[in-house]
PDB file of C-alpha atoms and ligand atoms in Angstrom:
ATOM      1  CA  MET A   1      -8.543  27.754  -0.711  1.00  0.00           C
ATOM      2  CA  THR A   2      -5.177  27.400  -2.425  1.00  0.00           C
ATOM      3  CA  ARG A   3      -3.750  23.974  -3.268  1.00  0.00           C
ATOM      4  CA  THR A   4      -1.326  24.240  -0.341  1.00  0.00           C
ATOM      5  CA  GLU A   5      -4.150  25.095   2.067  1.00  0.00           C
ATOM      6  CA  ILE A   6      -6.251  22.185   0.818  1.00  0.00           C
ATOM      7  CA  LEU A   7      -3.353  19.767   1.248  1.00  0.00           C
ATOM      8  CA  LYS A   8      -2.553  21.160   4.732  1.00  0.00           C
ATOM      9  CA  ALA A   9      -6.165  20.757   5.868  1.00  0.00           C
ATOM     10  CA  THR A  10      -6.207  17.214   4.480  1.00  0.00           C
ATOM     11  CA  GLU A  11      -2.945  16.407   6.229  1.00  0.00           C
ATOM     12  CA  SER A  12      -4.286  17.386   9.656  1.00  0.00           C
ATOM     13  CA  PHE A  13      -7.542  15.515   9.020  1.00  0.00           C
ATOM     14  CA  VAL A  14      -5.657  12.341   8.058  1.00  0.00           C
ATOM     15  CA  LYS A  15      -3.161  12.620  10.924  1.00  0.00           C
ATOM     16  CA  LYS A  16      -6.010  12.827  13.408  1.00  0.00           C
ATOM     17  CA  SER A  17      -7.917   9.953  11.810  1.00  0.00           C
ATOM     18  CA  LEU A  18      -4.882   7.658  11.871  1.00  0.00           C
ATOM     19  CA  LEU A  19      -3.963   8.168  15.537  1.00  0.00           C
ATOM     20  CA  GLY A  20      -3.409   4.709  17.020  1.00  0.00           C
ATOM     21  CA  ALA A  21      -3.242   2.974  13.629  1.00  0.00           C
ATOM     22  CA  GLU A  22      -1.139  -0.184  13.154  1.00  0.00           C
ATOM     23  CA  GLY A  23       2.497   0.831  12.569  1.00  0.00           C
ATOM     24  CA  GLY A  24       2.542  -0.170   8.910  1.00  0.00           C
ATOM     25  CA  HIS A  25      -0.650   1.695   8.033  1.00  0.00           C
ATOM     26  CA  ASP A  26      -0.169   4.845  10.095  1.00  0.00           C
ATOM     27  CA  TRP A  27       0.363   8.510   9.224  1.00  0.00           C
ATOM     28  CA  PHE A  28       4.013   7.905   8.337  1.00  0.00           C
ATOM     29  CA  HIS A  29       2.981   5.269   5.772  1.00  0.00           C
ATOM     30  CA  THR A  30       0.668   7.862   4.283  1.00  0.00           C
ATOM     31  CA  LEU A  31       3.425  10.476   4.306  1.00  0.00           C
ATOM     32  CA  ARG A  32       5.854   8.128   2.529  1.00  0.00           C
ATOM     33  CA  VAL A  33       3.239   7.296  -0.082  1.00  0.00           C
ATOM     34  CA  TYR A  34       2.613  11.020  -0.565  1.00  0.00           C
ATOM     35  CA  ARG A  35       6.329  11.714  -1.084  1.00  0.00           C
ATOM     36  CA  SER A  36       6.833   8.827  -3.497  1.00  0.00           C
ATOM     37  CA  ALA A  37       3.701   9.827  -5.392  1.00  0.00           C
ATOM     38  CA  MET A  38       5.101  13.327  -5.846  1.00  0.00           C
ATOM     39  CA  VAL A  39       8.415  11.929  -7.110  1.00  0.00           C
ATOM     40  CA  ILE A  40       6.610   9.673  -9.600  1.00  0.00           C
ATOM     41  CA  ALA A  41       4.242  12.474 -10.667  1.00  0.00           C
ATOM     42  CA  GLU A  42       7.189  14.613 -11.789  1.00  0.00           C
ATOM     43  CA  GLY A  43       7.587  12.353 -14.808  1.00  0.00           C
ATOM     44  CA  GLU A  44       3.864  12.260 -15.663  1.00  0.00           C
ATOM     45  CA  LYS A  45       1.200  14.562 -17.028  1.00  0.00           C
ATOM     46  CA  VAL A  46      -1.300  14.600 -14.170  1.00  0.00           C
ATOM     47  CA  ASP A  47      -3.236  16.862 -11.804  1.00  0.00           C
ATOM     48  CA  LEU A  48      -1.029  17.174  -8.712  1.00  0.00           C
ATOM     49  CA  LEU A  49      -3.904  18.076  -6.398  1.00  0.00           C
ATOM     50  CA  THR A  50      -5.687  14.834  -7.288  1.00  0.00           C
ATOM     51  CA  VAL A  51      -2.501  12.817  -6.754  1.00  0.00           C
ATOM     52  CA  GLY A  52      -1.750  14.568  -3.448  1.00  0.00           C
ATOM     53  CA  LEU A  53      -5.260  14.130  -2.073  1.00  0.00           C
ATOM     54  CA  GLY A  54      -5.424  10.537  -3.281  1.00  0.00           C
ATOM     55  CA  ALA A  55      -2.129   9.722  -1.544  1.00  0.00           C
ATOM     56  CA  LEU A  56      -3.134  11.459   1.692  1.00  0.00           C
ATOM     57  CA  LEU A  57      -6.568   9.836   1.848  1.00  0.00           C
ATOM     58  CA  HIS A  58      -5.841   6.379   0.389  1.00  0.00           C
ATOM     59  CA  ASP A  59      -5.757   4.553   3.760  1.00  0.00           C
ATOM     60  CA  ILE A  60      -8.170   6.796   5.658  1.00  0.00           C
ATOM     61  CA  ALA A  61     -10.233   3.726   6.624  1.00  0.00           C
ATOM     62  CA  ASP A  62      -8.569   0.557   5.316  1.00  0.00           C
ATOM     63  CA  ALA A  63     -11.195  -2.199   5.133  1.00  0.00           C
ATOM     64  CA  LYS A  64      -8.936  -4.717   6.866  1.00  0.00           C
ATOM     65  CA  PHE A  65      -9.149  -2.638  10.029  1.00  0.00           C
ATOM     66  CA  HIS A  66     -12.915  -2.085   9.658  1.00  0.00           C
ATOM     67  CA  ASP A  67     -14.346  -5.624   9.546  1.00  0.00           C
ATOM     68  CA  GLY A  68     -13.805  -5.755   5.797  1.00  0.00           C
ATOM     69  CA  ASP A  69     -16.147  -2.844   5.107  1.00  0.00           C
ATOM     70  CA  GLU A  70     -14.852  -1.270   1.880  1.00  0.00           C
ATOM     71  CA  SER A  71     -17.364   1.553   1.818  1.00  0.00           C
ATOM     72  CA  ILE A  72     -16.178   3.485   4.896  1.00  0.00           C
ATOM     73  CA  GLY A  73     -12.989   4.946   3.362  1.00  0.00           C
ATOM     74  CA  PRO A  74     -14.665   6.310   0.216  1.00  0.00           C
ATOM     75  CA  GLN A  75     -17.520   7.655   2.342  1.00  0.00           C
ATOM     76  CA  ILE A  76     -15.277   9.482   4.828  1.00  0.00           C
ATOM     77  CA  ALA A  77     -13.229  10.934   1.952  1.00  0.00           C
ATOM     78  CA  THR A  78     -16.329  12.054   0.057  1.00  0.00           C
ATOM     79  CA  ASN A  79     -17.694  13.825   3.140  1.00  0.00           C
ATOM     80  CA  PHE A  80     -14.383  15.494   3.876  1.00  0.00           C
ATOM     81  CA  LEU A  81     -13.699  16.654   0.301  1.00  0.00           C
ATOM     82  CA  THR A  82     -17.256  17.895  -0.085  1.00  0.00           C
ATOM     83  CA  SER A  83     -16.841  19.942   3.091  1.00  0.00           C
ATOM     84  CA  LEU A  84     -13.839  21.632   1.415  1.00  0.00           C
ATOM     85  CA  GLN A  85     -16.091  22.463  -1.562  1.00  0.00           C
ATOM     86  CA  LEU A  86     -13.717  20.941  -4.099  1.00  0.00           C
ATOM     87  CA  PRO A  87     -14.841  20.549  -7.728  1.00  0.00           C
ATOM     88  CA  GLN A  88     -16.820  17.326  -8.245  1.00  0.00           C
ATOM     89  CA  PRO A  89     -14.399  15.883 -10.875  1.00  0.00           C
ATOM     90  CA  VAL A  90     -11.522  16.149  -8.369  1.00  0.00           C
ATOM     91  CA  ILE A  91     -13.617  14.464  -5.660  1.00  0.00           C
ATOM     92  CA  ASP A  92     -14.598  11.695  -8.093  1.00  0.00           C
ATOM     93  CA  ASP A  93     -10.988  11.014  -9.099  1.00  0.00           C
ATOM     94  CA  VAL A  94      -9.764  10.959  -5.494  1.00  0.00           C
ATOM     95  CA  VAL A  95     -12.542   8.606  -4.379  1.00  0.00           C
ATOM     96  CA  ASP A  96     -11.771   6.397  -7.400  1.00  0.00           C
ATOM     97  CA  ILE A  97      -8.187   6.110  -6.097  1.00  0.00           C
ATOM     98  CA  ILE A  98      -9.350   5.064  -2.628  1.00  0.00           C
ATOM     99  CA  GLU A  99     -11.774   2.509  -4.080  1.00  0.00           C
ATOM    100  CA  ASN A 100      -9.348   0.927  -6.517  1.00  0.00           C
ATOM    101  CA  ILE A 101      -5.852   1.167  -5.032  1.00  0.00           C
ATOM    102  CA  SER A 102      -5.986  -2.037  -3.031  1.00  0.00           C
ATOM    103  CA  TYR A 103      -3.865  -5.064  -3.850  1.00  0.00           C
ATOM    104  CA  LYS A 104      -6.617  -7.516  -2.948  1.00  0.00           C
ATOM    105  CA  ASN A 105      -8.912  -5.982  -5.549  1.00  0.00           C
ATOM    106  CA  SER A 106      -6.229  -6.502  -8.202  1.00  0.00           C
ATOM    107  CA  ILE A 107      -6.097 -10.257  -7.540  1.00  0.00           C
ATOM    108  CA  GLU A 108      -9.360 -10.894  -9.332  1.00  0.00           C
ATOM    109  CA  ASP A 109      -8.720  -8.174 -11.920  1.00  0.00           C
ATOM    110  CA  PRO A 110      -5.139  -8.561 -13.126  1.00  0.00           C
ATOM    111  CA  GLY A 111      -4.690  -5.124 -14.576  1.00  0.00           C
ATOM    112  CA  ASN A 112      -7.359  -5.148 -17.236  1.00  0.00           C
ATOM    113  CA  SER A 113      -9.661  -2.372 -16.133  1.00  0.00           C
ATOM    114  CA  PRO A 114      -8.577   1.129 -17.143  1.00  0.00           C
ATOM    115  CA  LYS A 115      -6.979   3.311 -14.476  1.00  0.00           C
ATOM    116  CA  THR A 116      -6.593   7.071 -14.286  1.00  0.00           C
ATOM    117  CA  LYS A 117      -3.024   8.371 -14.312  1.00  0.00           C
ATOM    118  CA  ALA A 118      -3.504   9.590 -10.729  1.00  0.00           C
ATOM    119  CA  LEU A 119      -4.584   6.108  -9.586  1.00  0.00           C
ATOM    120  CA  GLU A 120      -1.591   4.547 -11.355  1.00  0.00           C
ATOM    121  CA  ILE A 121       0.773   6.895  -9.527  1.00  0.00           C
ATOM    122  CA  VAL A 122      -0.668   6.531  -6.022  1.00  0.00           C
ATOM    123  CA  GLN A 123      -0.945   2.755  -6.480  1.00  0.00           C
ATOM    124  CA  ASP A 124       2.731   2.598  -7.449  1.00  0.00           C
ATOM    125  CA  ALA A 125       3.694   4.735  -4.442  1.00  0.00           C
ATOM    126  CA  ASP A 126       1.664   2.484  -2.121  1.00  0.00           C
ATOM    127  CA  ARG A 127       3.266  -0.624  -3.644  1.00  0.00           C
ATOM    128  CA  LEU A 128       6.772   0.844  -3.300  1.00  0.00           C
ATOM    129  CA  ASP A 129       6.116   1.240   0.428  1.00  0.00           C
ATOM    130  CA  ALA A 130       5.301  -2.490   0.613  1.00  0.00           C
ATOM    131  CA  ILE A 131       8.757  -3.550  -0.634  1.00  0.00           C
ATOM    132  CA  GLY A 132      12.398  -2.912   0.302  1.00  0.00           C
ATOM    133  CA  ALA A 133      13.558  -2.249   3.869  1.00  0.00           C
ATOM    134  CA  ILE A 134      10.339  -0.441   4.730  1.00  0.00           C
ATOM    135  CA  GLY A 135       8.274  -3.209   3.171  1.00  0.00           C
ATOM    136  CA  ILE A 136      10.068  -5.831   5.282  1.00  0.00           C
ATOM    137  CA  SER A 137       9.477  -3.796   8.444  1.00  0.00           C
ATOM    138  CA  ARG A 138       5.816  -3.306   7.622  1.00  0.00           C
ATOM    139  CA  ALA A 139       5.237  -6.971   6.855  1.00  0.00           C
ATOM    140  CA  PHE A 140       6.643  -8.125  10.192  1.00  0.00           C
ATOM    141  CA  ASN A 141       4.845  -5.401  12.065  1.00  0.00           C
ATOM    142  CA  TYR A 142       1.560  -6.479  10.501  1.00  0.00           C
ATOM    143  CA  GLY A 143       2.359 -10.135  11.174  1.00  0.00           C
ATOM    144  CA  GLY A 144       3.001  -9.299  14.830  1.00  0.00           C
ATOM    145  CA  PHE A 145      -0.153  -7.229  15.011  1.00  0.00           C
ATOM    146  CA  ARG A 146      -2.103 -10.298  13.814  1.00  0.00           C
ATOM    147  CA  ASN A 147      -0.035 -12.650  15.997  1.00  0.00           C
ATOM    148  CA  ARG A 148       1.264 -14.625  12.992  1.00  0.00           C
ATOM    149  CA  PRO A 149       4.377 -16.824  13.143  1.00  0.00           C
ATOM    150  CA  ILE A 150       7.491 -15.327  11.550  1.00  0.00           C
ATOM    151  CA  TYR A 151       8.264 -18.478   9.585  1.00  0.00           C
ATOM    152  CA  ASP A 152       7.215 -22.131   9.516  1.00  0.00           C
ATOM    153  CA  PRO A 153       9.023 -24.315   6.965  1.00  0.00           C
ATOM    154  CA  ASP A 154       6.081 -26.755   6.955  1.00  0.00           C
ATOM    155  CA  ILE A 155       3.607 -24.162   5.745  1.00  0.00           C
ATOM    156  CA  LYS A 156       4.264 -23.534   2.065  1.00  0.00           C
ATOM    157  CA  PRO A 157       3.327 -20.289   0.289  1.00  0.00           C
ATOM    158  CA  VAL A 158       0.230 -20.512  -1.896  1.00  0.00           C
ATOM    159  CA  THR A 159      -1.000 -18.527  -4.879  1.00  0.00           C
ATOM    160  CA  HIS A 160      -4.147 -16.707  -3.829  1.00  0.00           C
ATOM    161  CA  LEU A 161      -6.577 -16.863  -6.714  1.00  0.00           C
ATOM    162  CA  SER A 162      -9.351 -14.997  -4.961  1.00  0.00           C
ATOM    163  CA  LYS A 163      -9.589 -11.898  -2.872  1.00  0.00           C
ATOM    164  CA  ASP A 164     -11.306 -13.949  -0.193  1.00  0.00           C
ATOM    165  CA  SER A 165      -8.535 -16.500   0.227  1.00  0.00           C
ATOM    166  CA  TYR A 166      -5.939 -13.671   0.313  1.00  0.00           C
ATOM    167  CA  LYS A 167      -7.828 -11.851   3.065  1.00  0.00           C
ATOM    168  CA  LYS A 168      -8.393 -15.010   5.119  1.00  0.00           C
ATOM    169  CA  SER A 169      -4.748 -16.083   5.075  1.00  0.00           C
ATOM    170  CA  THR A 170      -3.181 -16.652   8.499  1.00  0.00           C
ATOM    171  CA  ALA A 171       0.131 -17.821   7.076  1.00  0.00           C
ATOM    172  CA  PRO A 172       3.549 -16.918   8.512  1.00  0.00           C
ATOM    173  CA  THR A 173       4.893 -13.518   7.497  1.00  0.00           C
ATOM    174  CA  ILE A 174       7.722 -14.979   5.377  1.00  0.00           C
ATOM    175  CA  ASN A 175       5.018 -16.482   3.142  1.00  0.00           C
ATOM    176  CA  HIS A 176       3.701 -12.997   2.432  1.00  0.00           C
ATOM    177  CA  PHE A 177       6.907 -12.270   0.519  1.00  0.00           C
ATOM    178  CA  TYR A 178       6.091 -15.064  -1.944  1.00  0.00           C
ATOM    179  CA  GLU A 179       2.362 -14.495  -1.946  1.00  0.00           C
ATOM    180  CA  LYS A 180       2.577 -10.760  -2.598  1.00  0.00           C
ATOM    181  CA  LEU A 181       5.713  -8.698  -2.000  1.00  0.00           C
ATOM    182  CA  LEU A 182       8.106 -10.318  -4.522  1.00  0.00           C
ATOM    183  CA  GLY A 183       5.494  -9.914  -7.244  1.00  0.00           C
ATOM    184  CA  LEU A 184       5.033  -6.196  -6.805  1.00  0.00           C
ATOM    185  CA  LYS A 185       7.943  -4.958  -8.902  1.00  0.00           C
ATOM    186  CA  ASP A 186       6.333  -6.437 -12.012  1.00  0.00           C
ATOM    187  CA  LYS A 187       3.027  -4.775 -11.220  1.00  0.00           C
ATOM    188  CA  MET A 188       4.250  -1.187 -11.253  1.00  0.00           C
ATOM    189  CA  ASN A 189       2.357   1.073 -13.644  1.00  0.00           C
ATOM    190  CA  THR A 190       4.916   3.827 -14.243  1.00  0.00           C
ATOM    191  CA  GLU A 191       8.506   3.760 -15.499  1.00  0.00           C
ATOM    192  CA  THR A 192       9.746   5.751 -12.485  1.00  0.00           C
ATOM    193  CA  ALA A 193       8.266   3.237 -10.041  1.00  0.00           C
ATOM    194  CA  LYS A 194       9.608   0.286 -12.051  1.00  0.00           C
ATOM    195  CA  LYS A 195      13.108   1.718 -11.648  1.00  0.00           C
ATOM    196  CA  LEU A 196      12.699   2.507  -7.943  1.00  0.00           C
ATOM    197  CA  ALA A 197      11.320  -0.990  -7.334  1.00  0.00           C
ATOM    198  CA  GLU A 198      14.440  -2.781  -8.591  1.00  0.00           C
ATOM    199  CA  GLU A 199      16.754  -1.966  -5.679  1.00  0.00           C
ATOM    200  CA  ARG A 200      14.011  -2.534  -3.110  1.00  0.00           C
ATOM    201  CA  HIS A 201      13.219  -5.911  -4.688  1.00  0.00           C
ATOM    202  CA  GLN A 202      16.857  -7.009  -4.609  1.00  0.00           C
ATOM    203  CA  TYR A 203      17.061  -5.941  -0.965  1.00  0.00           C
ATOM    204  CA  MET A 204      14.212  -8.334  -0.113  1.00  0.00           C
ATOM    205  CA  LEU A 205      15.910 -11.206  -1.984  1.00  0.00           C
ATOM    206  CA  ASP A 206      19.136 -10.549  -0.040  1.00  0.00           C
ATOM    207  CA  PHE A 207      17.151 -10.437   3.193  1.00  0.00           C
ATOM    208  CA  LEU A 208      15.507 -13.800   2.505  1.00  0.00           C
ATOM    209  CA  GLU A 209      18.842 -15.441   1.662  1.00  0.00           C
ATOM    210  CA  GLN A 210      20.348 -14.166   4.886  1.00  0.00           C
ATOM    211  CA  PHE A 211      17.217 -15.220   6.817  1.00  0.00           C
ATOM    212  CA  TYR A 212      17.363 -18.859   5.634  1.00  0.00           C
ATOM    213  CA  GLY A 213      21.109 -18.962   6.232  1.00  0.00           C
ATOM    214  CA  GLU A 214      20.613 -17.881   9.828  1.00  0.00           C
ATOM    215  CA  TRP A 215      17.633 -20.245  10.207  1.00  0.00           C
ATOM    216  CA  GLU A 216      19.860 -23.210   9.272  1.00  0.00           C
ATOM    217  CA  GLY A 217      22.719 -21.868  11.367  1.00  0.00           C
ATOM    218  CA  THR A 218      25.055 -21.605   8.379  1.00  0.00           C
ATOM    219  CA  ARG A 219      25.486 -17.825   8.376  1.00  0.00           C
TER     220      ARG A 219
HETATM  221  P1  ADP B 301      -3.719  -3.425   0.376  1.00  0.00           P
HETATM  222  O1  ADP B 301      -3.935  -2.674   1.669  1.00  0.00           O
HETATM  223  O2  ADP B 301      -3.043  -2.625  -0.694  1.00  0.00           O
HETATM  224  O3  ADP B 301      -4.908  -4.217  -0.114  1.00  0.00           O
HETATM  225  P2  ADP B 301      -2.507  -5.508   1.795  1.00  0.00           P
HETATM  226  O4  ADP B 301      -3.787  -5.706   2.503  1.00  0.00           O
HETATM  227  O5  ADP B 301      -1.916  -6.724   1.167  1.00  0.00           O
HETATM  228  O6  ADP B 301      -2.609  -4.459   0.681  1.00  0.00           O
HETATM  229  O7  ADP B 301      -1.502  -4.966   2.868  1.00  0.00           O
HETATM  230  C1  ADP B 301      -0.692  -3.827   2.847  1.00  0.00           C
HETATM  231  C2  ADP B 301       0.532  -4.142   3.680  1.00  0.00           C
HETATM  232  O8  ADP B 301       0.174  -4.744   4.930  1.00  0.00           O
HETATM  233  C3  ADP B 301       1.439  -5.169   3.044  1.00  0.00           C
HETATM  234  O9  ADP B 301       2.300  -4.631   2.109  1.00  0.00           O
HETATM  235  C4  ADP B 301       2.176  -5.718   4.249  1.00  0.00           C
HETATM  236  O10 ADP B 301       3.160  -4.841   4.683  1.00  0.00           O
HETATM  237  C5  ADP B 301       1.065  -5.780   5.241  1.00  0.00           C
HETATM  238  N1  ADP B 301       0.400  -7.085   5.172  1.00  0.00           N
HETATM  239  C6  ADP B 301      -0.819  -7.366   4.693  1.00  0.00           C
HETATM  240  N2  ADP B 301      -1.103  -8.678   4.766  1.00  0.00           N
HETATM  241  C7  ADP B 301      -0.021  -9.246   5.337  1.00  0.00           C
HETATM  242  C8  ADP B 301       0.341 -10.576   5.722  1.00  0.00           C
HETATM  243  N3  ADP B 301      -0.488 -11.606   5.530  1.00  0.00           N
HETATM  244  N4  ADP B 301       1.541 -10.760   6.273  1.00  0.00           N
HETATM  245  C9  ADP B 301       2.388  -9.742   6.478  1.00  0.00           C
HETATM  246  N5  ADP B 301       2.117  -8.464   6.147  1.00  0.00           N
HETATM  247  C10 ADP B 301       0.944  -8.221   5.584  1.00  0.00           C
HETATM  248 NI1   NI B 302      -1.393   2.199   1.809  1.00  0.00          NI
END
């Protein structure tokens, strides 16, 4: 199989698997992450097949939609990639991306363990999709999906020090900006993503200012 054929086959597999997914973690999220990953990869020395497959498969079975089971995604990806008879080192690197991309796993490991270049790129692409206009849309969609309040001035944002407390949070969606989204621009791995993150970050700050103004009735 050529690289294009491999990516095409993966695309149809992922599309099918994500039918009915929550709007912020659906096929179009995957497609945006794929596109951003390709843009970022242009400036890096990296295997594009690994990056492409990692982006396409990164949310194939997100643990938060599978009772917290973190082994399903890597397992599904391993089975699929093995069925395509890809070289073992490529499979290993792609599965490594799926296992280590998640924000919650970075809470207890603030950037100290070494990452492959491909993981750095797909992680940046995934984080870019969590900020800016798209990031705002996704946050409120997820909040609605979980039936969370939009905002409650009496519930203050907290700093989650453990993966467990982050996962258990039932806080209003506005809190998620302070608990995660506004911190993402400083967590980007690559220079390209750092630059792209700036405008998206500012857009969220403007949004919040407008939001509070409207909340108080002053704007
Ligand atoms: P990851 O899947 O990388 O571990 P998250 O679980 O934090 O990251 O979620 C990915 C996206 O889902 C977030 O960027 C956001 O859009 C949405 N999301 C997750 N948790 C919340 C939350 N508590 N409130 C609002 N949106 C959330
Ligand atoms: Ni994702």
